[in-house]
Coordinates of N, CA and C in Angstrom, one line a residue:
M1 N 20.6 45.1 -43.7 CA 20.8 43.9 -44.1 C 21.3 43.0 -42.8
K2 N 22.3 43.6 -42.0 CA 22.7 43.0 -40.6 C 21.3 43.2 -40.1
Q3 N 20.2 44.3 -39.5 CA 19.3 44.1 -38.8 C 18.1 42.8 -39.4
K4 N 18.3 42.3 -40.6 CA 17.3 41.5 -41.2 C 17.7 40.1 -41.0
R5 N 19.4 40.2 -40.7 CA 20.2 38.8 -40.4 C 19.7 38.4 -39.1
I6 N 19.8 39.5 -38.2 CA 19.8 39.0 -36.7 C 18.3 38.7 -36.4
I7 N 17.0 39.4 -37.2 CA 15.8 38.9 -37.0 C 15.6 37.6 -37.4
L8 N 16.0 37.0 -38.7 CA 16.0 35.9 -39.0 C 16.7 35.2 -37.8
I9 N 18.0 35.5 -37.7 CA 18.4 34.1 -36.5 C 17.9 34.4 -35.3
V10 N 16.6 35.3 -34.8 CA 15.6 35.0 -33.7 C 14.7 34.5 -33.9
V11 N 14.1 34.7 -35.2 CA 13.4 33.6 -35.4 C 13.8 32.3 -35.7
S12 N 14.9 31.9 -36.3 CA 15.2 30.4 -36.6 C 15.7 30.0 -34.9
L13 N 15.8 30.8 -34.0 CA 16.1 30.5 -32.6 C 14.7 30.1 -31.9
L14 N 13.7 31.0 -32.1 CA 12.6 30.7 -31.7 C 12.0 29.3 -32.4
D15 N 11.9 29.4 -33.6 CA 11.3 28.2 -34.0 C 12.2 26.8 -33.4
L16 N 13.3 26.9 -33.4 CA 14.0 25.8 -32.9 C 13.4 25.4 -31.2
W17 N 13.4 26.6 -30.4 CA 12.8 26.2 -29.2 C 11.2 25.8 -29.1
L18 N 10.5 26.3 -30.0 CA 9.0 25.7 -30.0 C 9.4 24.3 -30.5
M19 N 10.0 23.6 -31.2 CA 10.1 22.4 -31.7 C 10.5 21.4 -30.7
V20 N 11.5 22.0 -30.1 CA 12.1 21.2 -28.8 C 10.9 21.1 -27.7
S21 N 10.4 22.1 -27.3 CA 9.4 22.4 -26.2 C 8.1 21.3 -26.8
F22 N 8.0 21.4 -27.9 CA 6.7 20.7 -28.2 C 7.1 19.2 -28.3
R23 N 8.2 19.0 -28.8 CA 8.5 17.4 -28.8 C 8.8 17.0 -27.7
S24 N 9.1 17.9 -26.7 CA 9.8 17.2 -25.0 C 7.7 17.1 -24.8
Y25 N 7.0 18.2 -24.8 CA 5.7 18.1 -24.3 C 5.4 16.6 -24.7
S26 N 4.9 16.4 -25.9 CA 4.6 15.2 -26.8 C 5.1 14.1 -25.7
A27 N 6.7 14.1 -25.9 CA 7.2 12.8 -25.5 C 6.7 12.5 -24.0
C28 N 6.5 13.3 -23.0 CA 6.2 13.7 -21.8 C 4.5 13.4 -21.9
E29 N 4.0 13.5 -22.5 CA 2.3 13.5 -22.8 C 2.1 11.8 -22.7
F30 N 3.1 11.0 -23.4 CA 3.1 10.2 -24.1 C 3.4 9.4 -22.9
A31 N 4.6 9.4 -22.5 CA 4.9 8.7 -21.1 C 4.0 8.7 -20.2
N32 N 3.2 9.8 -19.8 CA 2.4 9.9 -19.0 C 1.1 9.1 -19.3
S33 N 0.7 8.7 -20.5 CA -0.1 8.0 -20.8 C 0.2 6.1 -20.6
N34 N 1.4 6.1 -21.0 CA 1.8 4.8 -20.6 C 1.8 4.3 -19.3
I35 N 2.3 5.5 -18.5 CA 2.6 5.2 -17.5 C 1.0 4.7 -16.6
Q36 N 0.1 5.6 -16.9 CA -1.3 5.4 -16.1 C -1.5 3.9 -17.0
F37 N -1.3 3.5 -18.0 CA -1.9 2.2 -18.5 C -0.8 1.2 -17.7
V38 N 0.4 1.3 -17.3 CA 1.1 0.5 -16.6 C 0.5 0.0 -15.4
K39 N 0.2 1.1 -14.7 CA -0.7 1.7 -13.7 C -1.8 0.4 -13.4
E40 N -2.9 0.9 -14.6 CA -4.2 0.0 -14.5 C -3.7 -1.4 -14.8
Q41 N -3.0 -2.1 -15.3 CA -2.6 -3.3 -15.9 C -2.3 -3.9 -14.3
T42 N -1.2 -3.2 -13.9 CA -0.7 -3.6 -12.3 C -2.0 -4.0 -11.5
E43 N -2.9 -2.9 -11.5 CA -3.9 -3.2 -10.7 C -5.0 -4.5 -10.9
E44 N -5.1 -4.5 -12.5 CA -5.7 -6.0 -12.7 C -5.0 -7.0 -12.5
A45 N -3.7 -7.0 -12.5 CA -2.8 -8.2 -11.8 C -3.1 -8.4 -10.7
L46 N -2.9 -7.5 -10.0 CA -3.2 -7.5 -8.6 C -4.6 -8.3 -7.9
Q47 N -5.4 -7.5 -8.7 CA -6.7 -8.1 -8.5 C -7.2 -9.5 -9.5
A48 N -6.5 -9.9 -9.9 CA -6.4 -11.2 -11.3 C -6.8 -12.4 -10.2
P49 N -8.1 -13.4 -10.3 CA -8.4 -14.0 -9.4 C -7.2 -15.7 -9.6
D50 N -6.6 -15.6 -10.3 CA -5.5 -16.5 -10.5 C -4.2 -16.3 -11.0
L51 N -3.1 -17.6 -10.8 CA -1.8 -16.8 -11.1 C -1.4 -16.7 -12.5
K52 N -2.3 -17.2 -13.3 CA -2.0 -17.2 -15.0 C -2.7 -15.8 -15.4
L53 N -3.5 -15.5 -14.5 CA -4.5 -14.1 -15.4 C -3.3 -13.0 -14.8
S54 N -3.4 -13.0 -13.5 CA -2.3 -12.2 -12.9 C -1.0 -11.8 -13.8
K55 N -0.4 -13.0 -14.1 CA 0.6 -12.8 -15.3 C 0.5 -12.4 -16.6
Y56 N -0.5 -12.3 -17.2 CA -1.1 -11.6 -18.1 C -1.0 -10.4 -18.4
Y57 N -1.8 -9.9 -16.9 CA -1.6 -8.4 -17.0 C -0.3 -8.0 -16.7
A58 N 0.2 -8.8 -16.2 CA 1.9 -8.0 -15.6 C 2.9 -7.9 -16.7
Y59 N 2.3 -8.8 -17.8 CA 3.1 -9.1 -19.3 C 2.6 -7.7 -20.1
R60 N 1.4 -7.4 -19.7 CA 0.8 -6.6 -20.7 C 1.5 -5.0 -20.0
A61 N 1.6 -5.0 -18.8 CA 2.4 -3.9 -18.1 C 3.6 -3.4 -18.6
L62 N 4.1 -4.8 -18.7 CA 5.7 -4.6 -19.0 C 5.8 -4.2 -20.9
N63 N 5.2 -5.1 -21.6 CA 5.3 -4.5 -22.9 C 4.9 -3.2 -22.9
S64 N 3.8 -2.4 -21.9 CA 3.9 -0.9 -22.1 C 5.1 -0.3 -22.1
I65 N 5.8 -0.9 -20.8 CA 6.9 0.0 -20.5 C 8.0 -0.2 -21.9
Y66 N 8.2 -1.1 -22.4 CA 9.1 -1.5 -23.3 C 9.0 -0.3 -24.5
K67 N 7.3 -0.4 -24.9 CA 7.4 0.8 -25.7 C 7.2 2.4 -25.7
S68 N 7.3 2.5 -24.4 CA 7.4 3.6 -24.0 C 8.6 4.3 -23.5
K69 N 10.0 3.2 -23.6 CA 11.3 3.6 -23.3 C 11.9 5.3 -24.2
K70 N 11.5 5.1 -25.1 CA 11.9 6.0 -26.2 C 11.4 7.5 -25.7
S71 N 10.1 7.6 -25.3 CA 9.2 8.8 -24.8 C 10.1 9.1 -23.0
F72 N 10.2 8.0 -22.3 CA 10.2 8.6 -21.4 C 12.4 9.3 -21.3
S73 N 13.1 8.9 -22.2 CA 14.5 9.5 -22.2 C 13.7 10.6 -23.0
E74 N 13.1 11.2 -24.1 CA 12.9 12.6 -24.7 C 12.2 12.9 -23.7
C75 N 11.7 12.9 -23.0 CA 11.0 13.7 -22.0 C 12.0 14.3 -21.0
G76 N 12.8 13.3 -20.5 CA 13.9 13.7 -19.6 C 13.6 13.5 -18.0
C77 N 12.8 13.3 -17.9 CA 12.6 13.3 -16.5 C 13.3 12.2 -16.2
K78 N 14.1 12.3 -15.0 CA 15.2 11.3 -14.5 C 14.6 10.2 -13.4
D79 N 13.6 11.1 -12.7 CA 13.4 10.2 -11.5 C 11.7 9.4 -12.2
A80 N 11.6 10.0 -13.0 CA 10.2 8.7 -13.2 C 11.0 7.7 -14.2
I81 N 12.3 8.0 -14.8 CA 12.8 6.9 -15.7 C 13.8 5.7 -15.0
I82 N 14.0 5.9 -13.6 CA 14.2 5.1 -12.4 C 13.4 4.5 -12.0
N83 N 12.3 5.7 -11.8 CA 10.9 4.6 -11.1 C 10.4 3.6 -11.9
I84 N 10.2 3.8 -13.5 CA 9.7 2.8 -14.2 C 10.8 1.7 -14.6
N85 N 11.9 1.7 -14.2 CA 12.8 0.9 -14.9 C 12.6 -0.1 -13.7
L86 N 12.6 0.5 -12.4 CA 12.4 -0.4 -10.8 C 11.3 -1.2 -11.0
A87 N 9.9 -0.5 -11.8 CA 8.6 -1.2 -12.3 C 8.8 -2.5 -12.9
S88 N 9.4 -2.0 -14.1 CA 9.7 -3.1 -15.3 C 10.7 -4.4 -14.5
E89 N 11.4 -4.2 -13.5 CA 12.2 -5.2 -12.9 C 11.3 -5.9 -12.1
N90 N 10.6 -5.3 -10.9 CA 9.4 -6.0 -10.5 C 8.7 -6.8 -11.3
L91 N 8.2 -6.3 -11.8 CA 6.9 -7.0 -13.0 C 7.6 -8.1 -13.6
K92 N 8.8 -8.2 -14.1 CA 9.6 -9.4 -14.5 C 9.6 -10.2 -13.4
E93 N 10.1 -10.3 -12.2 CA 9.8 -11.2 -11.0 C 8.6 -11.7 -10.9
A94 N 7.7 -10.6 -10.8 CA 6.6 -11.5 -10.8 C 5.9 -12.2 -11.9
T95 N 6.4 -12.1 -13.2 CA 6.2 -13.0 -14.3 C 6.4 -14.4 -13.7
K96 N 7.8 -14.3 -13.1 CA 8.5 -15.4 -12.7 C 8.1 -16.3 -11.6
A97 N 7.1 -15.4 -10.7 CA 7.1 -16.2 -9.5 C 6.0 -17.7 -9.7
N98 N 6.3 -18.4 -8.9 CA 5.7 -19.5 -8.8 C 4.1 -19.7 -7.9
T99 N 4.0 -18.8 -7.0 CA 2.8 -19.0 -6.1 C 2.5 -17.0 -6.2
V100 N 1.0 -17.5 -6.0 CA 0.4 -16.0 -5.9 C 1.0 -15.4 -5.0
E101 N 1.4 -15.6 -4.0 CA 1.9 -14.9 -2.2 C 3.0 -14.4 -3.1
D102 N 3.9 -14.7 -3.7 CA 5.3 -14.1 -4.2 C 5.1 -13.0 -5.1
L103 N 3.8 -13.5 -6.1 CA 4.0 -12.8 -7.5 C 3.2 -11.4 -6.8
Q104 N 2.3 -11.6 -5.8 CA 1.7 -10.3 -5.2 C 2.7 -9.6 -4.5
V105 N 3.5 -10.0 -3.6 CA 4.9 -9.2 -3.5 C 5.3 -7.8 -4.5
F106 N 5.7 -8.7 -5.5 CA 6.3 -8.3 -6.6 C 5.7 -7.1 -7.2
L107 N 4.2 -7.2 -7.5 CA 3.3 -6.5 -8.2 C 2.9 -5.1 -6.9
Q108 N 2.9 -5.4 -5.9 CA 2.7 -4.3 -4.7 C 4.0 -3.6 -5.2
I109 N 5.1 -4.0 -5.2 CA 6.3 -3.2 -5.0 C 6.2 -2.4 -6.5
A110 N 6.0 -3.1 -7.7 CA 6.0 -2.4 -9.1 C 5.0 -1.4 -9.0
M111 N 3.7 -1.7 -8.3 CA 2.8 -0.4 -8.0 C 3.2 0.7 -7.1
Q112 N 4.2 0.4 -6.5 CA 4.8 1.3 -5.7 C 5.7 2.5 -6.5
N113 N 6.4 1.9 -7.4 CA 7.3 2.3 -8.4 C 6.7 2.9 -9.4
T114 N 5.6 2.5 -9.7 CA 4.7 3.0 -10.7 C 4.3 4.5 -10.5
L115 N 3.7 4.6 -9.3 CA 2.9 5.4 -8.4 C 4.1 6.5 -8.2
S116 N 5.1 6.4 -7.8 CA 6.3 7.3 -7.7 C 6.6 7.9 -9.0
G117 N 6.7 7.1 -10.2 CA 6.8 7.4 -11.6 C 5.8 8.4 -12.0
I118 N 4.7 8.6 -11.6 CA 3.5 9.1 -11.9 C 3.8 10.5 -11.2
N119 N 4.1 10.5 -9.9 CA 4.2 11.7 -9.2 C 5.5 12.3 -9.7
A120 N 6.8 11.4 -10.1 CA 7.9 12.4 -10.6 C 7.6 12.8 -12.1
L121 N 7.0 12.5 -12.5 CA 6.1 13.2 -14.0 C 5.6 14.3 -13.7
R122 N 4.7 14.5 -12.7 CA 4.0 15.5 -12.3 C 4.8 16.7 -11.9
T123 N 5.6 16.4 -10.8 CA 6.6 17.4 -10.3 C 7.3 17.9 -11.6
Y124 N 8.0 16.8 -12.3 CA 8.9 17.6 -13.7 C 8.1 18.4 -14.6
G125 N 6.9 18.2 -14.9 CA 6.0 19.1 -15.1 C 5.9 20.7 -14.6
V126 N 5.9 20.5 -13.4 CA 5.7 21.7 -12.7 C 6.7 22.4 -12.7
D127 N 8.1 21.6 -12.5 CA 9.3 22.6 -12.2 C 9.9 23.0 -13.7
K128 N 9.4 22.3 -14.8 CA 9.5 22.9 -15.8 C 8.4 24.1 -16.4
N129 N 7.5 24.7 -15.4 CA 6.7 25.4 -15.7 C 6.1 25.4 -17.2
S130 N 5.5 24.3 -17.7 CA 5.4 24.3 -19.1 C 3.8 24.6 -18.9
K131 N 3.6 25.2 -20.3 CA 2.0 25.6 -20.1 C 1.0 24.4 -20.5
Y132 N 1.7 23.6 -20.7 CA 1.2 22.1 -21.5 C 1.4 21.2 -20.3
G133 N 2.5 21.7 -19.3 CA 2.7 20.3 -18.8 C 1.2 20.4 -17.4
D134 N 0.8 21.7 -16.8 CA -0.3 21.4 -15.9 C -1.9 20.8 -16.7
K135 N -1.6 21.0 -17.9 CA -2.9 20.8 -18.5 C -3.2 19.2 -18.3
Y136 N -2.1 18.2 -19.0 CA -1.9 16.4 -18.6 C -1.5 16.1 -17.7
L137 N -0.5 16.7 -16.6 CA 0.1 15.9 -15.5 C -0.5 16.1 -14.4
T138 N -1.0 17.4 -14.2 CA -1.5 17.4 -12.6 C -2.9 16.9 -12.7
M139 N -3.3 16.6 -13.9 CA -4.7 15.8 -13.4 C -4.5 14.7 -13.4
N140 N -3.7 14.1 -13.4 CA -2.8 12.7 -12.8 C -1.9 12.6 -11.7
T141 N -1.9 13.5 -11.0 CA -1.2 13.6 -9.6 C -2.0 12.2 -8.8
H142 N -1.0 11.9 -8.3 CA -1.2 10.6 -7.2 C -0.6 10.9 -5.7
E143 N -1.2 10.7 -4.9 CA -0.7 10.6 -3.4 C -0.9 9.0 -3.4
L144 N 0.0 8.1 -3.5 CA -0.1 6.9 -2.8 C -1.3 6.1 -3.7
G145 N -1.5 6.8 -4.8 CA -2.6 6.4 -6.1 C -4.2 7.1 -5.6
L146 N -3.8 8.6 -5.0 CA -4.9 9.3 -4.9 C -4.9 10.7 -5.7
P147 N -5.9 10.5 -6.8 CA -5.8 11.7 -7.8 C -6.0 13.3 -7.0
T148 N -5.5 14.1 -7.8 CA -5.3 15.6 -7.1 C -6.7 15.9 -7.3
S149 N -7.7 15.8 -8.1 CA -8.8 16.3 -7.8 C -9.3 16.0 -6.6
V150 N -9.0 14.9 -6.1 CA -9.9 14.6 -4.9 C -9.0 15.6 -3.6
L151 N -7.9 15.9 -3.8 CA -7.1 16.5 -2.6 C -7.4 18.1 -2.7
S152 N -8.2 18.3 -4.1 CA -7.8 20.3 -4.3 C -9.3 20.7 -3.6
A153 N -9.3 22.1 -3.3 CA -9.8 22.7 -3.0 C -11.3 23.0 -3.9
E154 N -11.2 22.8 -4.9 CA -12.2 23.0 -5.8 C -13.4 22.3 -5.6
E155 N -13.0 21.1 -5.3 CA -14.5 20.4 -5.2 C -15.3 20.6 -3.9
G156 N -16.3 19.9 -3.8 CA -17.2 20.2 -2.7 C -16.7 19.1 -1.6
Q157 N -16.6 19.7 -0.4 CA -16.0 19.0 0.5 C -16.5 17.8 1.0
L158 N -17.8 17.5 0.9 CA -18.3 16.2 1.1 C -17.4 15.6 0.0
V159 N -18.0 15.9 -1.3 CA -18.0 14.9 -2.5 C -16.0 14.6 -2.3
S160 N -15.2 15.2 -2.3 CA -13.8 15.4 -2.1 C -13.7 14.1 -0.9
M161 N -14.0 14.2 0.2 CA -14.1 13.5 1.4 C -14.1 12.2 1.2
Q162 N -15.4 12.1 0.4 CA -16.0 10.5 -0.1 C -15.1 9.9 -0.8
R163 N -14.5 10.5 -1.6 CA -13.6 9.9 -2.6 C -12.4 9.5 -1.9
I164 N -11.7 10.5 -1.0 CA -10.5 10.2 -0.1 C -11.0 8.9 0.7
E165 N -12.1 8.9 1.2 CA -12.2 7.5 1.9 C -12.6 6.1 1.2
E166 N -12.9 6.4 -0.1 CA -13.1 5.4 -1.1 C -11.6 5.2 -1.4
H167 N -10.9 5.8 -1.8 CA -9.0 5.2 -1.9 C -8.6 4.9 -1.2
L168 N -8.9 5.2 0.4 CA -8.1 4.6 1.7 C -8.7 3.3 1.9
T169 N -10.0 2.8 1.5 CA -10.9 1.5 1.1 C -10.0 1.0 0.4
K170 N -9.8 1.5 -0.9 CA -8.7 0.3 -1.7 C -7.4 0.2 -0.9
F171 N -7.0 0.8 -0.3 CA -5.5 1.2 0.4 C -5.6 -0.1 1.0
E172 N -6.3 0.2 2.2 CA -6.3 -0.7 3.2 C -6.9 -2.4 2.6
N173 N -7.6 -2.6 1.6 CA -8.2 -3.9 1.3 C -6.7 -4.2 0.8
S174 N -5.8 -3.4 0.0 CA -4.6 -4.0 -0.4 C -3.4 -4.8 0.5
V175 N -3.4 -3.9 1.9 CA -2.7 -4.0 2.5 C -3.0 -5.3 3.6
I176 N -4.7 -5.6 3.6 CA -5.4 -6.6 4.5 C -4.7 -8.2 3.3
R177 N -4.7 -7.9 2.1 CA -4.7 -9.2 1.3 C -2.9 -9.2 1.5
I178 N -2.0 -8.4 1.6 CA -0.9 -8.4 1.7 C -0.4 -9.5 3.1
V179 N -1.1 -9.0 4.3 CA -0.8 -9.4 5.5 C -1.6 -11.0 5.7
E180 N -2.2 -11.0 4.9 CA -3.4 -12.4 4.6 C -2.5 -13.6 4.0
N181 N -2.0 -12.8 2.6 CA -1.5 -13.5 2.0 C -0.2 -14.0 1.5
V182 N 0.7 -13.1 1.9 CA 2.2 -12.8 2.1 C 3.1 -13.4 3.2
E183 N 4.0 -14.2 3.4 CA 5.0 -14.2 4.3 C 5.5 -13.2 5.1
C184 N 5.3 -13.6 6.1 CA 5.4 -12.2 7.0 C 7.3 -11.4 7.0
E185 N 8.1 -12.5 6.6 CA 8.9 -11.9 6.3 C 9.6 -11.1 5.2
K186 N 8.1 -11.1 4.0 CA 8.4 -10.4 3.1 C 7.5 -9.2 3.2
A187 N 6.6 -9.4 3.6 CA 5.2 -8.9 3.8 C 5.5 -7.2 5.0
R188 N 6.2 -7.5 5.9 CA 6.6 -6.8 6.7 C 7.5 -5.4 6.5
P189 N 8.8 -5.9 5.9 CA 9.5 -4.6 5.3 C 8.8 -3.9 4.0
F190 N 8.1 -4.4 3.6 CA 7.5 -3.7 2.3 C 6.5 -2.7 3.1
I191 N 5.5 -3.4 4.2 CA 4.6 -2.4 4.6 C 5.3 -1.4 5.5
E192 N 6.7 -1.6 6.1 CA 7.5 -0.7 6.8 C 7.7 0.6 5.8
R193 N 8.5 0.0 4.6 CA 8.9 0.8 3.6 C 7.7 2.1 3.1
M194 N 6.3 1.6 3.1 CA 4.9 2.4 2.7 C 4.6 3.3 4.1
Q195 N 5.5 2.8 5.2 CA 4.9 3.7 6.7 C 5.9 5.0 6.4
N196 N 7.3 4.3 6.1 CA 8.7 5.6 6.0 C 8.3 6.5 5.2
E197 N 7.9 6.1 4.2 CA 7.3 7.2 3.2 C 6.2 8.0 3.5
T198 N 5.5 7.5 4.1 CA 4.3 8.2 4.9 C 4.6 9.1 5.7
I199 N 5.9 8.6 6.6 CA 6.0 9.7 7.3 C 6.8 10.6 6.9
G200 N 7.7 10.3 6.1 CA 8.1 11.4 5.3 C 7.3 12.6 4.6
K201 N 6.2 12.0 4.1 CA 5.3 13.0 3.6 C 4.6 14.0 4.7
L202 N 4.5 13.3 5.8 CA 3.7 14.1 6.8 C 4.8 14.9 7.6
A203 N 6.1 14.9 7.4 CA 7.0 15.8 7.9 C 6.7 17.3 6.9
N204 N 5.8 17.2 6.2 CA 6.1 18.7 5.1 C 5.2 19.2 5.8
P205 N 5.9 20.7 6.0 CA 4.6 21.4 7.0 C 4.1 22.2 6.1
S206 N 4.2 22.1 4.3 CA 3.0 22.4 3.5 C 2.3 22.0 3.3
L207 N 1.8 20.7 3.6 CA 0.8 19.8 3.5 C -0.5 20.6 3.5
T208 N -1.7 20.1 2.6 CA -2.9 20.6 2.8 C -3.9 19.9 4.4
E209 N -4.6 20.3 4.4 CA -5.5 19.7 5.5 C -6.2 18.4 5.2
K210 N -6.4 18.3 3.9 CA -6.6 17.1 3.0 C -5.5 15.8 3.0
K211 N -4.2 16.5 2.5 CA -3.2 15.6 2.6 C -2.7 15.3 3.9
Q212 N -3.2 16.1 5.0 CA -2.3 15.6 6.2 C -3.4 14.2 6.6
Y213 N -4.5 14.6 6.6 CA -5.6 13.6 6.7 C -5.4 12.2 5.8
Y214 N -5.4 12.5 4.9 CA -5.0 11.0 4.3 C -3.9 10.2 4.8
H215 N -2.9 11.0 4.6 CA -1.7 10.1 4.8 C -1.3 9.7 6.6
N216 N -2.3 10.8 7.3 CA -2.3 10.2 8.8 C -3.4 8.8 8.8
R217 N -4.2 8.7 7.7 CA -5.0 7.6 7.8 C -4.0 6.2 7.1
V218 N -2.9 7.2 6.2 CA -2.5 5.8 5.7 C -1.3 5.2 6.6
F219 N -1.0 5.8 7.5 CA -0.1 5.6 8.6 C -0.9 4.3 9.5
E220 N -2.4 4.9 9.8 CA -2.7 4.2 10.9 C -3.0 2.5 10.1
I221 N -3.5 3.1 8.6 CA -3.4 1.1 8.3 C -2.5 0.8 8.1
T222 N -1.2 1.4 8.1 CA -0.1 0.3 8.0 C 0.2 0.0 9.0
D223 N 0.1 0.6 10.3 CA 0.8 0.6 11.6 C -0.2 -0.6 12.2
R224 N -1.4 -0.8 11.9 CA -2.5 -2.0 12.2 C -2.1 -3.2 11.9
A225 N -1.3 -2.9 10.2 CA -0.9 -3.9 9.6 C 0.2 -4.8 10.0
L226 N 1.2 -3.8 10.5 CA 2.8 -4.4 11.0 C 2.4 -4.6 12.3
K227 N 1.5 -4.5 13.3 CA 1.0 -5.0 14.5 C 0.3 -6.4 14.6
Q228 N 0.2 -6.8 13.3 CA -0.3 -8.1 12.9 C 1.0 -8.8 12.5
L229 N 2.1 -8.5 12.3 CA 3.0 -9.1 11.7 C 4.2 -9.1 12.7
V230 N 3.8 -9.7 13.8 CA 5.0 -9.5 15.0 C 5.8 -10.4 15.1
D231 N 5.2 -11.8 14.3 CA 5.9 -12.8 14.3 C 7.6 -12.9 13.8
C232 N 7.7 -11.9 12.7 CA 9.2 -11.7 12.1 C 9.9 -10.6 12.5
Q233 N 9.4 -10.1 13.6 CA 9.8 -8.9 13.8 C 11.2 -8.8 14.3

């Protein structure tokens, strides 16, 4: 009788663990799906041809954040929560902007917050060593917007490098737009922050060759941009 009771307790605890684990997985999966949508809508806002349409996409990104707050909370990734809240604040400021230039600044910062949130979710999934985490999180890893598959050793070297160059081109075009359209006093500190983050990443001795190349190129792009922003140095 006593042995049967012990077995029942163990089975009950196992059921509870599975239920909590599945709920955490589902919440993290939903949070990851939503933060990807936030990224997509923020990208649309950045590329929109006018202020009104840009704000429309910013509102869509904001709405997605509001809907996913419970999932982020249940997932439990504190760094992702912090970054998505920062993205929310900057998206709010973007919707209040009166000029395209001001709006672009807040959208760019919101984008960086969102990418940091995506990376935090990925890291959280790896740290938890969840058999589910790798399935839905590592497929969405971003290094300043660069998918994991691009940096993996599994793809052909030529294809992988082509995709890296494509993402670097997009990044450089975004930086050029900031330099050309945003006031120097606002653009310079923003680009400096991106460069400092890149320097921090390059200090990691375990970086793969592809990641080193990517971050070195990001440093070069931001360095060229900063040399054009000498008026407010």
